[in-house]
Amino acid sequence: MWGTSIAAVTYARKAPRRPRATGVLVLSAGAGSALGAALASFVPPGLFTPLVLVLVVLIGVVTVAKPQMGLLERHRVRDVSFGALLAGTGVGVGIWDGVFGPGTGTLFVFALVGLAGYQFLTATGLARIANAVTNLAALAVFTLQGAPLWTLGLMMGALNLLGGWLGARTAIARGSAFVRVVFLVVVGGLALRLAWDLFA
């Protein structure tokens, strides 16, 4: 939550702003994440690893196959349909974050670039804001259940805060082409991690 929050603030101050899209995404993502966190104790996490591995590999392949994707802003749908697309993205990825967690930012960015047509920098800013809300909503539910390990979480959060601030400033300074490269590196690393969890 700390890293995504500081990144969200940095993007909100310096990156292109999309207030209407942000509002729709934040409300739907928060609701989805709270629902996912409430369901998390009933869902074996191992069920998701094969699904996410396939999804992450697919995301990487599509991104590599379309080198211009995310470099220019090209909205594919408009008005009510666009709002519904953002709301569906928020709820779907929010549930994912509440139940499982890893890859949430990647899923947000890919959906906002590949489906909504945002460029990578704008999509990453929106994703960080939405991800901060999903983290907060899930944490609230887990806190009510007595689940968090506060000492470990706060120690990790302090370093996560620094990483989120440095990452957001670097992305804003370098632009969408740089973010695309980092996105592919993260997708590759996440795929390797999931494959290790599944097969090792």
Coordinates of N, CA and C in Angstrom, one line a residue, residues 48-179:
F48 N -4.9 -20.3 -8.3 CA -4.7 -19.2 -9.2 C -3.4 -19.2 -9.9
T49 N -2.4 -19.9 -9.4 CA -1.0 -19.8 -10.0 C -1.0 -20.2 -11.5
P50 N -1.6 -21.4 -11.9 CA -1.6 -21.7 -13.3 C -2.3 -20.7 -14.2
L51 N -3.4 -20.2 -13.7 CA -4.2 -19.3 -14.4 C -3.4 -18.0 -14.7
V52 N -2.8 -17.5 -13.6 CA -2.0 -16.2 -13.8 C -0.8 -16.4 -14.6
L53 N -0.1 -17.6 -14.6 CA 1.0 -17.8 -15.4 C 0.7 -17.8 -16.9
V54 N -0.4 -18.4 -17.2 CA -0.9 -18.3 -18.6 C -1.2 -16.9 -19.0
L55 N -1.9 -16.2 -18.1 CA -2.3 -14.8 -18.4 C -1.1 -13.9 -18.6
V56 N -0.1 -14.0 -17.7 CA 1.0 -13.2 -17.8 C 1.8 -13.4 -19.0
V57 N 2.0 -14.7 -19.4 CA 2.7 -15.0 -20.6 C 2.0 -14.5 -21.8
L58 N 0.6 -14.6 -21.8 CA -0.2 -14.0 -22.9 C 0.0 -12.5 -23.0
I59 N 0.0 -11.8 -21.8 CA 0.2 -10.4 -21.8 C 1.6 -10.0 -22.4
G60 N 2.6 -10.7 -22.1 CA 3.9 -10.5 -22.6 C 4.0 -10.7 -24.1
V61 N 3.4 -11.7 -24.6 CA 3.4 -12.0 -26.0 C 2.7 -11.0 -26.8
V62 N 1.5 -10.6 -26.3 CA 0.7 -9.5 -27.0 C 1.5 -8.2 -27.0
T63 N 2.1 -7.8 -25.9 CA 2.9 -6.6 -25.8 C 4.0 -6.6 -26.8
V64 N 4.8 -7.7 -26.9 CA 5.9 -7.8 -27.8 C 5.4 -7.8 -29.2
A65 N 4.3 -8.4 -29.5 CA 3.8 -8.5 -30.9 C 3.3 -7.2 -31.4
K66 N 2.9 -6.3 -30.5 CA 2.4 -5.0 -30.9 C 3.3 -3.9 -30.4
P67 N 4.4 -3.6 -31.1 CA 5.4 -2.7 -30.5 C 4.9 -1.2 -30.4
Q68 N 3.9 -0.9 -31.1 CA 3.4 0.5 -30.9 C 2.3 0.6 -29.9
M69 N 1.9 -0.5 -29.3 CA 0.8 -0.5 -28.3 C 1.3 0.3 -27.1
G70 N 0.5 1.2 -26.6 CA 0.8 2.0 -25.4 C 1.7 3.2 -25.6
L71 N 2.2 3.4 -26.9 CA 3.0 4.6 -27.1 C 2.2 5.8 -27.5
L72 N 1.0 5.6 -28.1 CA 0.1 6.6 -28.4 C -1.3 6.3 -27.7
E73 N -2.0 7.3 -27.5 CA -3.3 7.1 -26.8 C -4.4 6.9 -27.9
R74 N -5.0 5.7 -27.9 CA -6.0 5.4 -28.9 C -7.2 4.7 -28.2
H75 N -8.2 5.5 -27.8 CA -9.4 4.9 -27.1 C -10.2 4.1 -28.1
R76 N -10.6 2.9 -27.8 CA -11.3 2.0 -28.7 C -12.8 2.2 -28.5
V77 N -13.3 2.5 -27.3 CA -14.7 2.7 -27.1 C -14.9 4.0 -26.4
R78 N -16.1 4.6 -26.4 CA -16.3 5.9 -25.8 C -17.6 5.9 -24.9
D79 N -17.6 7.0 -24.2 CA -18.8 7.4 -23.4 C -19.2 6.3 -22.4
V80 N -20.5 5.8 -22.5 CA -21.0 4.8 -21.5 C -20.2 3.5 -21.6
S81 N -19.9 3.1 -22.8 CA -19.2 1.8 -23.0 C -17.8 1.9 -22.4
F82 N -17.2 3.1 -22.5 CA -15.8 3.3 -22.0 C -15.9 3.2 -20.4
G83 N -16.9 3.9 -19.9 CA -17.1 3.8 -18.4 C -17.3 2.4 -17.9
A84 N -18.1 1.7 -18.7 CA -18.4 0.3 -18.3 C -17.1 -0.6 -18.4
L85 N -16.3 -0.3 -19.4 CA -15.0 -1.0 -19.5 C -14.1 -0.7 -18.3
L86 N -14.0 0.6 -17.9 CA -13.2 0.9 -16.8 C -13.7 0.3 -15.5
A87 N -15.0 0.3 -15.3 CA -15.6 -0.2 -14.1 C -15.4 -1.8 -14.1
G88 N -15.6 -2.4 -15.2 CA -15.3 -3.9 -15.3 C -13.9 -4.2 -14.9
T89 N -13.0 -3.4 -15.5 CA -11.5 -3.6 -15.2 C -11.3 -3.4 -13.7
G90 N -11.8 -2.3 -13.1 CA -11.6 -2.1 -11.7 C -12.1 -3.2 -10.8
V91 N -13.4 -3.7 -11.1 CA -13.9 -4.8 -10.3 C -13.1 -6.1 -10.4
G92 N -12.9 -6.4 -11.7 CA -12.2 -7.7 -12.0 C -10.8 -7.7 -11.4
V93 N -10.0 -6.7 -11.6 CA -8.6 -6.7 -11.1 C -8.6 -6.4 -9.6
G94 N -9.6 -5.7 -9.1 CA -9.8 -5.5 -7.6 C -10.0 -6.8 -6.9
I95 N -10.9 -7.6 -7.4 CA -11.1 -8.9 -6.8 C -9.9 -9.8 -6.8
W96 N -9.2 -9.7 -8.0 CA -7.9 -10.4 -8.1 C -6.9 -10.0 -7.0
D97 N -6.8 -8.7 -6.7 CA -5.9 -8.2 -5.7 C -6.3 -8.6 -4.3
G98 N -7.6 -8.5 -4.1 CA -8.1 -8.9 -2.8 C -7.9 -10.4 -2.4
V99 N -8.0 -11.2 -3.4 CA -7.9 -12.7 -3.2 C -6.4 -13.1 -3.3
F100 N -5.7 -12.6 -4.3 CA -4.3 -13.2 -4.5 C -3.2 -12.1 -4.4
G101 N -3.3 -11.1 -5.2 CA -2.3 -10.0 -5.0 C -1.3 -9.8 -6.1
P102 N -0.3 -10.7 -6.3 CA 0.8 -10.5 -7.2 C 0.3 -10.3 -8.7
G103 N 0.9 -9.3 -9.3 CA 0.5 -9.1 -10.7 C -0.6 -8.0 -10.9
T104 N -1.1 -7.5 -9.8 CA -2.2 -6.6 -9.9 C -1.9 -5.4 -10.8
G105 N -0.8 -4.7 -10.5 CA -0.4 -3.6 -11.3 C -0.2 -3.9 -12.8
T106 N 0.4 -5.1 -13.0 CA 0.5 -5.5 -14.4 C -0.8 -5.7 -15.1
L107 N -1.8 -6.3 -14.4 CA -3.1 -6.5 -15.0 C -3.8 -5.2 -15.2
F108 N -3.7 -4.3 -14.3 CA -4.3 -2.9 -14.5 C -3.7 -2.2 -15.7
V109 N -2.3 -2.2 -15.8 CA -1.7 -1.5 -16.9 C -2.1 -2.2 -18.3
F110 N -2.0 -3.5 -18.3 CA -2.3 -4.1 -19.6 C -3.8 -3.9 -20.0
A111 N -4.7 -3.9 -19.1 CA -6.1 -3.7 -19.4 C -6.3 -2.2 -19.9
L112 N -5.6 -1.3 -19.2 CA -5.8 0.1 -19.6 C -5.1 0.5 -20.9
V113 N -4.0 -0.3 -21.2 CA -3.4 0.0 -22.5 C -4.0 -0.8 -23.6
G114 N -4.2 -2.2 -23.4 CA -4.7 -3.0 -24.4 C -6.2 -2.9 -24.7
L115 N -7.0 -2.7 -23.7 CA -8.4 -2.6 -23.9 C -8.9 -1.2 -24.0
A116 N -8.5 -0.3 -23.1 CA -8.9 1.1 -23.0 C -8.2 2.0 -24.0
G117 N -7.0 1.6 -24.4 CA -6.2 2.4 -25.4 C -5.4 3.5 -24.8
Y118 N -5.1 3.5 -23.5 CA -4.2 4.6 -23.0 C -2.8 4.3 -23.3
Q119 N -2.0 5.3 -23.3 CA -0.5 5.1 -23.5 C 0.0 4.6 -22.1
F120 N 1.2 4.0 -22.2 CA 1.8 3.4 -21.0 C 1.9 4.3 -19.8
L121 N 2.4 5.5 -20.0 CA 2.6 6.4 -18.9 C 1.3 6.8 -18.2
T122 N 0.3 7.1 -19.0 CA -1.0 7.4 -18.4 C -1.7 6.2 -17.7
A123 N -1.6 5.1 -18.4 CA -2.1 3.8 -17.8 C -1.4 3.5 -16.5
T124 N -0.1 3.7 -16.4 CA 0.6 3.3 -15.2 C 0.2 4.3 -14.1
G125 N 0.0 5.5 -14.4 CA -0.5 6.5 -13.3 C -1.8 6.1 -12.8
L126 N -2.8 5.8 -13.7 CA -4.1 5.3 -13.3 C -4.0 4.0 -12.5
A127 N -3.2 3.1 -13.0 CA -3.0 1.8 -12.3 C -2.5 2.0 -10.9
R128 N -1.6 2.9 -10.7 CA -1.0 3.1 -9.3 C -2.1 3.6 -8.4
I129 N -2.9 4.6 -8.9 CA -4.0 5.1 -8.0 C -5.0 4.1 -7.7
A130 N -5.4 3.3 -8.7 CA -6.4 2.2 -8.4 C -5.8 1.1 -7.5
N131 N -4.5 0.8 -7.7 CA -3.8 -0.2 -6.9 C -3.7 0.2 -5.5
A132 N -3.4 1.5 -5.3 CA -3.4 2.0 -3.9 C -4.7 1.8 -3.2
V133 N -5.8 2.0 -3.9 CA -7.1 1.9 -3.3 C -7.4 0.4 -3.1
T134 N -7.0 -0.5 -4.0 CA -7.3 -1.9 -3.8 C -6.5 -2.4 -2.6
N135 N -5.3 -1.9 -2.5 CA -4.4 -2.3 -1.3 C -5.1 -1.9 0.0
L136 N -5.6 -0.7 0.0 CA -6.2 -0.1 1.2 C -7.5 -0.9 1.6
A137 N -8.3 -1.1 0.6 CA -9.6 -1.8 0.8 C -9.3 -3.2 1.3
A138 N -8.4 -3.9 0.7 CA -8.0 -5.3 1.1 C -7.4 -5.3 2.5
L139 N -6.6 -4.3 2.8 CA -6.0 -4.2 4.2 C -7.0 -4.0 5.2
A140 N -8.0 -3.2 4.9 CA -9.1 -2.9 5.9 C -9.8 -4.2 6.2
V141 N -10.1 -5.0 5.2 CA -10.8 -6.3 5.5 C -9.9 -7.2 6.2
F142 N -8.7 -7.4 5.8 CA -7.8 -8.3 6.5 C -7.5 -7.8 7.9
T143 N -7.5 -6.5 8.2 CA -7.3 -6.0 9.6 C -8.5 -6.5 10.4
L144 N -9.7 -6.4 9.9 CA -10.9 -6.8 10.7 C -10.8 -8.3 11.0
Q145 N -10.1 -9.1 10.1 CA -10.0 -10.5 10.3 C -8.7 -10.8 11.2
G146 N -7.9 -9.8 11.6 CA -6.8 -10.0 12.4 C -5.6 -10.7 11.7
A147 N -5.5 -10.5 10.3 CA -4.5 -11.2 9.5 C -3.2 -10.6 9.4
P148 N -3.1 -9.2 9.4 CA -1.7 -8.6 9.1 C -0.7 -8.9 10.1
L149 N 0.6 -9.0 9.6 CA 1.8 -9.1 10.4 C 2.4 -7.7 10.4
W150 N 2.0 -6.9 11.4 CA 2.3 -5.4 11.4 C 3.8 -5.1 11.4
T151 N 4.6 -5.7 12.2 CA 6.0 -5.4 12.2 C 6.7 -5.6 10.9
L152 N 6.5 -6.8 10.4 CA 7.1 -7.1 9.1 C 6.5 -6.2 8.0
G153 N 5.2 -6.0 8.0 CA 4.6 -5.2 7.0 C 5.1 -3.8 7.0
L154 N 5.2 -3.2 8.2 CA 5.7 -1.8 8.2 C 7.2 -1.7 7.8
M155 N 8.0 -2.7 8.1 CA 9.4 -2.6 7.7 C 9.4 -2.7 6.1
M156 N 8.7 -3.6 5.6 CA 8.7 -3.7 4.1 C 8.1 -2.4 3.5
G157 N 7.0 -1.9 4.1 CA 6.4 -0.7 3.6 C 7.3 0.5 3.5
A158 N 8.2 0.6 4.5 CA 9.1 1.8 4.5 C 10.0 1.7 3.2
L159 N 10.5 0.6 2.9 CA 11.4 0.4 1.7 C 10.5 0.5 0.4
N160 N 9.3 0.0 0.5 CA 8.4 0.0 -0.6 C 8.0 1.5 -1.0
L161 N 7.9 2.3 0.1 CA 7.7 3.7 -0.1 C 8.8 4.4 -1.0
L162 N 10.0 4.1 -0.6 CA 11.2 4.6 -1.4 C 11.2 4.1 -2.8
G163 N 10.9 2.8 -3.0 CA 10.9 2.3 -4.3 C 9.8 2.9 -5.2
G164 N 8.6 3.0 -4.6 CA 7.5 3.6 -5.4 C 7.8 5.0 -5.8
W165 N 8.4 5.8 -4.9 CA 8.7 7.2 -5.2 C 9.7 7.3 -6.4
L166 N 10.8 6.5 -6.2 CA 11.9 6.5 -7.3 C 11.4 6.0 -8.6
G167 N 10.6 5.0 -8.5 CA 10.0 4.4 -9.8 C 9.1 5.3 -10.5
A168 N 8.2 6.0 -9.8 CA 7.3 6.9 -10.4 C 8.0 8.1 -11.0
R169 N 9.0 8.7 -10.3 CA 9.7 9.8 -10.9 C 10.5 9.4 -12.1
T170 N 11.1 8.2 -12.1 CA 11.8 7.8 -13.2 C 10.9 7.6 -14.4
A171 N 9.8 7.0 -14.2 CA 8.8 6.7 -15.3 C 8.4 8.0 -15.9
I172 N 8.0 9.0 -15.1 CA 7.6 10.3 -15.6 C 8.7 11.0 -16.4
A173 N 9.9 10.9 -16.0 CA 11.0 11.5 -16.6 C 11.3 10.8 -18.0
R174 N 11.2 9.5 -18.1 CA 11.6 8.8 -19.2 C 10.4 8.6 -20.3
G175 N 9.2 8.6 -19.8 CA 8.1 8.5 -20.8 C 7.6 7.1 -21.1
S176 N 6.6 6.9 -22.0 CA 5.9 5.7 -22.2 C 6.8 4.6 -22.8
A177 N 7.8 5.0 -23.7 CA 8.7 4.0 -24.3 C 9.5 3.3 -23.2
F178 N 10.0 4.0 -22.2 CA 10.7 3.4 -21.1 C 9.8 2.6 -20.3
V179 N 8.6 3.0 -20.0 CA 7.7 2.3 -19.1 C 7.3 1.0 -19.8

